[in-house]
Amino acid sequence: MKSITINLPQSEMPRQWYNLGSELSMQPPVDAAGKPIGPEALAKIFPMNLIEQEMCTDPWTDIPEPILDILSRWRPAPLRRAVFLEEYLKTPARIYYKDESVSPAGSHKPNSAVAQAWYNKQFGIENIVTETGAGQWGAALSFACSLIGLKCKVYMVRISYDQKPFRKVMMNLWGGECVASPSTETEVGRSILAKYPDTPGSLGIAIGEAIEAAVSDETGKTRYSLGSVLNHVMLHQSVIGLEAKKQLALAGEKLPDVIIGCAGGGSNFAGLAFPFTLDKMHGAEIDIIPVEPEACPTITRGPFAYDYGDVGCQTPLIPMHTLGHDFIPRPIHAGGLRYHGMAPLVSQAIVEGLFAPRALKQMECYEAAMLWANTEGPVCAPETSHAIAAVIQEAIKAREEQREKVIIFSYSGHGLLDLAGYEKFMAGDLTDYALSEEDLQASLQPISNYPKP
Amino acid sequence: MKSITINLPQSEMPRQWYNLGSELSMQPPVDAAGKPIGPEALAKIFPMNLIEQEMCTDPWTDIPEPILDILSRWRPAPLRRAVFLEEYLKTPARIYYKDESVSPAGSHKPNSAVAQAWYNKQFGIENIVTETGAGQWGAALSFACSLIGLKCKVYMVRISYDQKPFRKVMMNLWGGECVASPSTETEVGRSILAKYPDTPGSLGIAIGEAIEAAVSDETGKTRYSLGSVLNHVMLHQSVIGLEAKKQLALAGEKLPDVIIGCAGGGSNFAGLAFPFTLDKMHGAEIDIIPVEPEACPTITRGPFAYDYGDVGCQTPLIPMHTLGHDFIPRPIHAGGLRYHGMAPLVSQAIVEGLFAPRALKQMECYEAAMLWANTEGPVCAPETSHAIAAVIQEAIKAREEQREKVIIFSYSGHGLLDLAGYEKFMAGDLTDYALSEEDLQASLQPISNYPKP
């Protein structure tokens, strides 16, 4: 049998989450005066049990049993080897991918959605409000809220709402409500629409709307939820890498030589990479590559600075790579990668020299996705295509170097609700977008007035 | 861990296909005069190696290694237990499902598509023409042809083509060409359009178009392919039940008490049921239930008779349950179940009293699909929802009888490209369709002139 799938027995599911923050010199979130904020400053936004997790510096946290019960519907996720892509590329590299597309919502997002919904429910919360880019997070949170018994409302970035109409249907069938952002329902939305009536929207705007909607509910039974960026989201996603480590061992491999994941807010990349990053800190030679779109080059061109997580400036100032919180990325199809910032944990690890970020063009990524579908078979999400394009680059490099490298990447989601993008690509209607230095500097202007990390 | 998934190791993949026909009193296909047809009568339609397989009466056929190589990308498919649905229904039954939605094309269809593409390629064929209802088969064959190196053209039933526009994109990205049927490209299509310009189309029409397109290619390098009904398709699908048998044993279960599958042409149902049917013939007490829509009640209301497989009467006369080859089912969303006939193997087993067919209404099936999504999580195909609705009926019956039954069903495909149907259901825009006795008799009229089985 040529194909190789490594299924981890359910009894081997990780029972603890891993926190890379315990190893890094993390800077705290601060207020406008530069003073570190305490848990109470976030109490209207998140439930206190998740705030504690956000601020926790322990390396390991036990996963509550009811969360394991739900995760085990699709976890452990398979580790597969891309034998047919290897053959096509004539590479001596062995390419593995962690298949997170097998979750009911179709991506890695439910790993954190289930945990967040459960902690909110435990804290007595009844309604969750969130934002979504490509729709993966909104679908995942709707799914989790359905199973756990919470109401869910989703502000979806306008461009993705229009490009991917069935994402809304998916949220609806799990009981979630979905509105296009910017909307007329919030101050943040109305003020943006007044200035830019035709805006494609952005994650920063949608986050602003969702936070406003959550904190303005006077019953106290509503909280906000974020699908990436934050420490506790990175924590929940660590099951990806923890499983992958065991699976690589089952496949007879030692540590990988190259680890690749696409990075929007950072959760999918971190989920795979962080458990291996500790090995790198202890001396293992691993190239760890977060991949982003050139149209939203947060970690390749954005400075490490204090900035807000949203357009409405309702979050604390967060230490991260950023393009400026007002940055509105061009309408590429990888909606999940259109965020102006990057997870503080990923950002700090970049500052400490642990990762080698890479930015790719949209067209190259679609070409990679087409090659993937016609060698391995599956249709990948446009976000995931960024990882695949970088994998192809690395596999070709291994061929040129004649080195038997082990490459592993996170197959973050399927593209079955993103076929409109493929249709445009095949019709020749897509293009690349580059960010000019002038636009970048303009967008970075506000952060020069903030405290420095 | 509450959830239960039983993964069979890849080394345990079945190496042979099973043919139930070896146990049944099969009637041969005949010509209009009632004379059994020989292989040569099919030689312009199918490659000879598949015709031999179609007529083979051996119980077991070795699966060629290159086919196993491709199947092993997603096979063995997981067997899962629907613990959360069981809990919701408060049933003592244990409900297992064979998850065929994990294939790259999203259904069980690639099991036969890969085999058919491979045999065609071996025979020197360069182009395959086929039809598709819901689009699952067209996508599966496009996928298989991409991997094996053949050109693929698909006639897609108009109603599904309109309801599921992204199915075409999926075929395209694997290199397949897709046109709505009836089309103006064939005699069959043009004559239907002249009579019924607004027809939603049917599988019988699309099959007629595809056969005409295949046999009229004078290069001799084109053949037709059918995704269900035929003996060799049932053969290829037997991997489903053969795997499931091993997995049930791994789960500590003996034979199931109830086996359920939705049945359009019969391939998904047969795939799961046939390997267990032999046990039933040897005395095991198993209720085996093929489920069809009330709008297309082939096996619950259609007689067992000789009829054509297509509107164009280009196939031999086939012994099967049929509603008449001119029957055009109402536009229900389960496009894969809109076929006037039923596989001769399934039909003969019904005649021999082995199966207990059931017909269900569309609305009940959508309600079952919604319950499934909000208990187990995944979004199922509208075809699959017919199996789930019957499973719910059987689980409730087990509760009423206080019996710990083992129920297994085939989860034939996901519904991620069928969200338009869910959208209409949630908006209250769907309805049930019943077939009147008068319409049924009118549609059966032509077959009274054919030979009798």
PDB file of C-alpha atoms in Angstrom, chain B residues 104-278:
ATOM      1  CA  PRO B 104     -11.474  13.511  -1.317  1.00  0.00           C
ATOM      2  CA  ALA B 105     -14.693  13.704  -3.341  1.00  0.00           C
ATOM      3  CA  GLY B 106     -16.774  13.519  -0.147  1.00  0.00           C
ATOM      4  CA  SER B 107     -18.723  10.286  -0.667  1.00  0.00           C
ATOM      5  CA  HIS B 108     -18.461   6.534  -1.255  1.00  0.00           C
ATOM      6  CA  LYS B 109     -18.420   7.108  -5.025  1.00  0.00           C
ATOM      7  CA  PRO B 110     -14.616   7.108  -5.501  1.00  0.00           C
ATOM      8  CA  ASN B 111     -14.532   3.425  -4.448  1.00  0.00           C
ATOM      9  CA  SER B 112     -15.891   2.546  -7.872  1.00  0.00           C
ATOM     10  CA  ALA B 113     -14.642   5.608  -9.777  1.00  0.00           C
ATOM     11  CA  VAL B 114     -11.017   4.734  -9.102  1.00  0.00           C
ATOM     12  CA  ALA B 115     -11.549   1.111 -10.123  1.00  0.00           C
ATOM     13  CA  GLN B 116     -13.439   2.018 -13.304  1.00  0.00           C
ATOM     14  CA  ALA B 117     -10.899   4.650 -14.344  1.00  0.00           C
ATOM     15  CA  TRP B 118      -8.089   2.183 -13.783  1.00  0.00           C
ATOM     16  CA  TYR B 119      -9.716  -0.620 -15.842  1.00  0.00           C
ATOM     17  CA  ASN B 120     -10.509   1.814 -18.660  1.00  0.00           C
ATOM     18  CA  LYS B 121      -6.913   3.045 -18.697  1.00  0.00           C
ATOM     19  CA  GLN B 122      -5.652  -0.568 -18.753  1.00  0.00           C
ATOM     20  CA  PHE B 123      -7.863  -1.215 -21.772  1.00  0.00           C
ATOM     21  CA  GLY B 124      -6.349   1.725 -23.632  1.00  0.00           C
ATOM     22  CA  ILE B 125      -9.285   4.100 -23.231  1.00  0.00           C
ATOM     23  CA  GLU B 126      -8.490   7.838 -23.125  1.00  0.00           C
ATOM     24  CA  ASN B 127     -11.866   9.506 -22.468  1.00  0.00           C
ATOM     25  CA  ILE B 128     -14.685   8.632 -20.097  1.00  0.00           C
ATOM     26  CA  VAL B 129     -18.192  10.049 -20.365  1.00  0.00           C
ATOM     27  CA  THR B 130     -20.667   9.779 -17.534  1.00  0.00           C
ATOM     28  CA  GLU B 131     -23.755  11.295 -15.941  1.00  0.00           C
ATOM     29  CA  THR B 132     -24.259  12.583 -12.422  1.00  0.00           C
ATOM     30  CA  GLY B 133     -27.292  13.305 -10.277  1.00  0.00           C
ATOM     31  CA  ALA B 134     -26.351  15.246  -7.168  1.00  0.00           C
ATOM     32  CA  GLY B 135     -22.831  15.589  -8.510  1.00  0.00           C
ATOM     33  CA  GLN B 136     -21.163  13.116  -6.168  1.00  0.00           C
ATOM     34  CA  TRP B 137     -20.433  10.646  -8.950  1.00  0.00           C
ATOM     35  CA  GLY B 138     -19.269  13.290 -11.429  1.00  0.00           C
ATOM     36  CA  ALA B 139     -16.886  14.709  -8.844  1.00  0.00           C
ATOM     37  CA  ALA B 140     -15.647  11.250  -7.882  1.00  0.00           C
ATOM     38  CA  LEU B 141     -14.977  10.236 -11.485  1.00  0.00           C
ATOM     39  CA  SER B 142     -13.255  13.551 -12.261  1.00  0.00           C
ATOM     40  CA  PHE B 143     -11.049  12.976  -9.218  1.00  0.00           C
ATOM     41  CA  ALA B 144     -10.245   9.403 -10.273  1.00  0.00           C
ATOM     42  CA  CYS B 145      -9.541  10.391 -13.885  1.00  0.00           C
ATOM     43  CA  SER B 146      -7.221  13.169 -12.722  1.00  0.00           C
ATOM     44  CA  LEU B 147      -5.140  10.741 -10.679  1.00  0.00           C
ATOM     45  CA  ILE B 148      -5.124   7.990 -13.301  1.00  0.00           C
ATOM     46  CA  GLY B 149      -4.691  10.187 -16.362  1.00  0.00           C
ATOM     47  CA  LEU B 150      -7.935  10.156 -18.366  1.00  0.00           C
ATOM     48  CA  LYS B 151     -10.211  12.850 -19.734  1.00  0.00           C
ATOM     49  CA  CYS B 152     -13.634  12.994 -18.116  1.00  0.00           C
ATOM     50  CA  LYS B 153     -16.903  14.516 -19.328  1.00  0.00           C
ATOM     51  CA  VAL B 154     -19.986  14.674 -17.113  1.00  0.00           C
ATOM     52  CA  TYR B 155     -23.663  15.226 -17.984  1.00  0.00           C
ATOM     53  CA  MET B 156     -25.202  16.611 -14.802  1.00  0.00           C
ATOM     54  CA  VAL B 157     -28.964  16.503 -14.161  1.00  0.00           C
ATOM     55  CA  ARG B 158     -30.208  20.069 -14.660  1.00  0.00           C
ATOM     56  CA  ILE B 159     -31.973  20.449 -11.300  1.00  0.00           C
ATOM     57  CA  SER B 160     -28.820  19.487  -9.388  1.00  0.00           C
ATOM     58  CA  TYR B 161     -26.639  21.563 -11.717  1.00  0.00           C
ATOM     59  CA  ASP B 162     -28.704  24.585 -10.690  1.00  0.00           C
ATOM     60  CA  GLN B 163     -29.079  23.653  -7.004  1.00  0.00           C
ATOM     61  CA  LYS B 164     -25.395  22.799  -6.513  1.00  0.00           C
ATOM     62  CA  PRO B 165     -23.307  25.116  -8.714  1.00  0.00           C
ATOM     63  CA  PHE B 166     -20.055  24.362  -6.911  1.00  0.00           C
ATOM     64  CA  ARG B 167     -20.162  20.688  -7.839  1.00  0.00           C
ATOM     65  CA  LYS B 168     -19.219  21.780 -11.350  1.00  0.00           C
ATOM     66  CA  VAL B 169     -16.280  23.786 -10.000  1.00  0.00           C
ATOM     67  CA  MET B 170     -15.123  20.713  -8.101  1.00  0.00           C
ATOM     68  CA  MET B 171     -15.211  18.608 -11.275  1.00  0.00           C
ATOM     69  CA  ASN B 172     -13.384  21.366 -13.159  1.00  0.00           C
ATOM     70  CA  LEU B 173     -10.560  21.608 -10.681  1.00  0.00           C
ATOM     71  CA  TRP B 174      -9.876  17.894 -11.190  1.00  0.00           C
ATOM     72  CA  GLY B 175      -9.914  18.497 -14.939  1.00  0.00           C
ATOM     73  CA  GLY B 176     -13.453  17.233 -15.565  1.00  0.00           C
ATOM     74  CA  GLU B 177     -15.862  18.924 -17.996  1.00  0.00           C
ATOM     75  CA  CYS B 178     -19.448  19.333 -16.797  1.00  0.00           C
ATOM     76  CA  VAL B 179     -22.581  20.225 -18.801  1.00  0.00           C
ATOM     77  CA  ALA B 180     -26.195  20.445 -17.674  1.00  0.00           C
ATOM     78  CA  SER B 181     -28.509  17.687 -18.907  1.00  0.00           C
ATOM     79  CA  PRO B 182     -30.626  17.641 -20.985  1.00  0.00           C
ATOM     80  CA  SER B 183     -28.145  19.435 -23.227  1.00  0.00           C
ATOM     81  CA  THR B 184     -28.242  20.370 -26.881  1.00  0.00           C
ATOM     82  CA  GLU B 185     -25.147  18.222 -27.495  1.00  0.00           C
ATOM     83  CA  THR B 186     -26.949  14.916 -28.035  1.00  0.00           C
ATOM     84  CA  GLU B 187     -30.001  13.541 -29.876  1.00  0.00           C
ATOM     85  CA  VAL B 188     -31.399  12.335 -26.554  1.00  0.00           C
ATOM     86  CA  GLY B 189     -31.003  15.763 -24.970  1.00  0.00           C
ATOM     87  CA  ARG B 190     -32.404  17.686 -27.917  1.00  0.00           C
ATOM     88  CA  SER B 191     -35.486  15.484 -28.195  1.00  0.00           C
ATOM     89  CA  ILE B 192     -36.285  15.871 -24.471  1.00  0.00           C
ATOM     90  CA  LEU B 193     -35.775  19.643 -24.628  1.00  0.00           C
ATOM     91  CA  ALA B 194     -38.120  19.850 -27.612  1.00  0.00           C
ATOM     92  CA  LYS B 195     -40.848  18.108 -25.613  1.00  0.00           C
ATOM     93  CA  TYR B 196     -40.119  19.548 -22.142  1.00  0.00           C
ATOM     94  CA  PRO B 197     -38.046  22.744 -22.391  1.00  0.00           C
ATOM     95  CA  ASP B 198     -38.290  23.383 -18.617  1.00  0.00           C
ATOM     96  CA  THR B 199     -37.582  19.844 -17.428  1.00  0.00           C
ATOM     97  CA  PRO B 200     -35.505  19.446 -14.237  1.00  0.00           C
ATOM     98  CA  GLY B 201     -33.865  16.499 -15.993  1.00  0.00           C
ATOM     99  CA  SER B 202     -33.370  13.011 -14.613  1.00  0.00           C
ATOM    100  CA  LEU B 203     -30.666  10.417 -14.272  1.00  0.00           C
ATOM    101  CA  GLY B 204     -32.331   8.417 -17.037  1.00  0.00           C
ATOM    102  CA  ILE B 205     -31.951  11.335 -19.454  1.00  0.00           C
ATOM    103  CA  ALA B 206     -28.374  12.094 -18.411  1.00  0.00           C
ATOM    104  CA  ILE B 207     -27.400   8.435 -18.779  1.00  0.00           C
ATOM    105  CA  GLY B 208     -28.922   8.462 -22.254  1.00  0.00           C
ATOM    106  CA  GLU B 209     -26.861  11.512 -23.204  1.00  0.00           C
ATOM    107  CA  ALA B 210     -23.637  10.092 -21.807  1.00  0.00           C
ATOM    108  CA  ILE B 211     -24.042   6.728 -23.561  1.00  0.00           C
ATOM    109  CA  GLU B 212     -24.829   8.465 -26.843  1.00  0.00           C
ATOM    110  CA  ALA B 213     -21.751  10.688 -26.507  1.00  0.00           C
ATOM    111  CA  ALA B 214     -19.546   7.676 -25.732  1.00  0.00           C
ATOM    112  CA  VAL B 215     -20.701   5.311 -28.461  1.00  0.00           C
ATOM    113  CA  SER B 216     -20.746   8.024 -31.135  1.00  0.00           C
ATOM    114  CA  ASP B 217     -17.042   8.779 -30.712  1.00  0.00           C
ATOM    115  CA  GLU B 218     -15.461   7.115 -33.727  1.00  0.00           C
ATOM    116  CA  THR B 219     -11.895   7.008 -32.407  1.00  0.00           C
ATOM    117  CA  GLY B 220     -12.803   3.993 -30.245  1.00  0.00           C
ATOM    118  CA  LYS B 221     -10.945   5.622 -27.333  1.00  0.00           C
ATOM    119  CA  THR B 222     -14.069   6.711 -25.434  1.00  0.00           C
ATOM    120  CA  ARG B 223     -16.255   4.684 -23.117  1.00  0.00           C
ATOM    121  CA  TYR B 224     -19.183   5.324 -20.833  1.00  0.00           C
ATOM    122  CA  SER B 225     -19.095   4.873 -17.075  1.00  0.00           C
ATOM    123  CA  LEU B 226     -21.972   4.439 -14.627  1.00  0.00           C
ATOM    124  CA  GLY B 227     -21.680   5.229 -10.935  1.00  0.00           C
ATOM    125  CA  SER B 228     -24.312   2.803  -9.655  1.00  0.00           C
ATOM    126  CA  VAL B 229     -26.855   0.121 -10.702  1.00  0.00           C
ATOM    127  CA  LEU B 230     -24.419  -2.246 -12.432  1.00  0.00           C
ATOM    128  CA  ASN B 231     -22.960  -5.410 -10.947  1.00  0.00           C
ATOM    129  CA  HIS B 232     -19.370  -4.265 -11.183  1.00  0.00           C
ATOM    130  CA  VAL B 233     -20.182  -1.076  -9.287  1.00  0.00           C
ATOM    131  CA  MET B 234     -21.757  -3.087  -6.463  1.00  0.00           C
ATOM    132  CA  LEU B 235     -18.622  -5.241  -6.508  1.00  0.00           C
ATOM    133  CA  HIS B 236     -16.280  -2.247  -6.087  1.00  0.00           C
ATOM    134  CA  GLN B 237     -18.369  -0.855  -3.241  1.00  0.00           C
ATOM    135  CA  SER B 238     -18.165  -4.066  -1.221  1.00  0.00           C
ATOM    136  CA  VAL B 239     -15.046  -2.699   0.503  1.00  0.00           C
ATOM    137  CA  ILE B 240     -17.438  -0.665   2.684  1.00  0.00           C
ATOM    138  CA  GLY B 241     -19.104  -3.686   4.255  1.00  0.00           C
ATOM    139  CA  LEU B 242     -15.963  -5.812   4.311  1.00  0.00           C
ATOM    140  CA  GLU B 243     -14.172  -3.156   6.338  1.00  0.00           C
ATOM    141  CA  ALA B 244     -17.199  -2.545   8.543  1.00  0.00           C
ATOM    142  CA  LYS B 245     -17.371  -6.214   9.452  1.00  0.00           C
ATOM    143  CA  LYS B 246     -13.798  -6.183  10.738  1.00  0.00           C
ATOM    144  CA  GLN B 247     -14.393  -2.909  12.559  1.00  0.00           C
ATOM    145  CA  LEU B 248     -17.542  -4.128  14.318  1.00  0.00           C
ATOM    146  CA  ALA B 249     -15.522  -7.104  15.543  1.00  0.00           C
ATOM    147  CA  LEU B 250     -12.823  -4.703  16.813  1.00  0.00           C
ATOM    148  CA  ALA B 251     -15.578  -2.837  18.662  1.00  0.00           C
ATOM    149  CA  GLY B 252     -16.540  -6.077  20.348  1.00  0.00           C
ATOM    150  CA  GLU B 253     -19.817  -6.459  18.475  1.00  0.00           C
ATOM    151  CA  LYS B 254     -21.167  -9.568  16.790  1.00  0.00           C
ATOM    152  CA  LEU B 255     -23.310  -9.194  13.670  1.00  0.00           C
ATOM    153  CA  PRO B 256     -25.571  -6.121  13.574  1.00  0.00           C
ATOM    154  CA  ASP B 257     -29.323  -6.431  14.129  1.00  0.00           C
ATOM    155  CA  VAL B 258     -30.184  -3.693  11.649  1.00  0.00           C
ATOM    156  CA  ILE B 259     -28.362  -2.456   8.524  1.00  0.00           C
ATOM    157  CA  ILE B 260     -29.498   0.730   6.818  1.00  0.00           C
ATOM    158  CA  GLY B 261     -28.428   2.604   3.700  1.00  0.00           C
ATOM    159  CA  CYS B 262     -30.016   5.100   1.354  1.00  0.00           C
ATOM    160  CA  ALA B 263     -30.651   3.657  -2.093  1.00  0.00           C
ATOM    161  CA  GLY B 264     -30.801   5.541  -5.396  1.00  0.00           C
ATOM    162  CA  GLY B 265     -29.186   3.172  -7.864  1.00  0.00           C
ATOM    163  CA  GLY B 266     -28.148   0.993  -4.927  1.00  0.00           C
ATOM    164  CA  SER B 267     -24.361   1.187  -4.767  1.00  0.00           C
ATOM    165  CA  ASN B 268     -23.901   2.759  -1.348  1.00  0.00           C
ATOM    166  CA  PHE B 269     -26.527   0.534   0.238  1.00  0.00           C
ATOM    167  CA  ALA B 270     -25.136  -2.587  -1.418  1.00  0.00           C
ATOM    168  CA  GLY B 271     -21.588  -1.661  -0.464  1.00  0.00           C
ATOM    169  CA  LEU B 272     -22.418  -1.857   3.209  1.00  0.00           C
ATOM    170  CA  ALA B 273     -25.135  -4.516   3.144  1.00  0.00           C
ATOM    171  CA  PHE B 274     -23.952  -7.231   0.738  1.00  0.00           C
ATOM    172  CA  PRO B 275     -21.089  -8.664   2.816  1.00  0.00           C
ATOM    173  CA  PHE B 276     -23.579  -9.067   5.697  1.00  0.00           C
ATOM    174  CA  THR B 277     -26.343 -10.429   3.444  1.00  0.00           C
ATOM    175  CA  LEU B 278     -24.468 -13.687   3.109  1.00  0.00           C
TER     176      LEU B 278
END
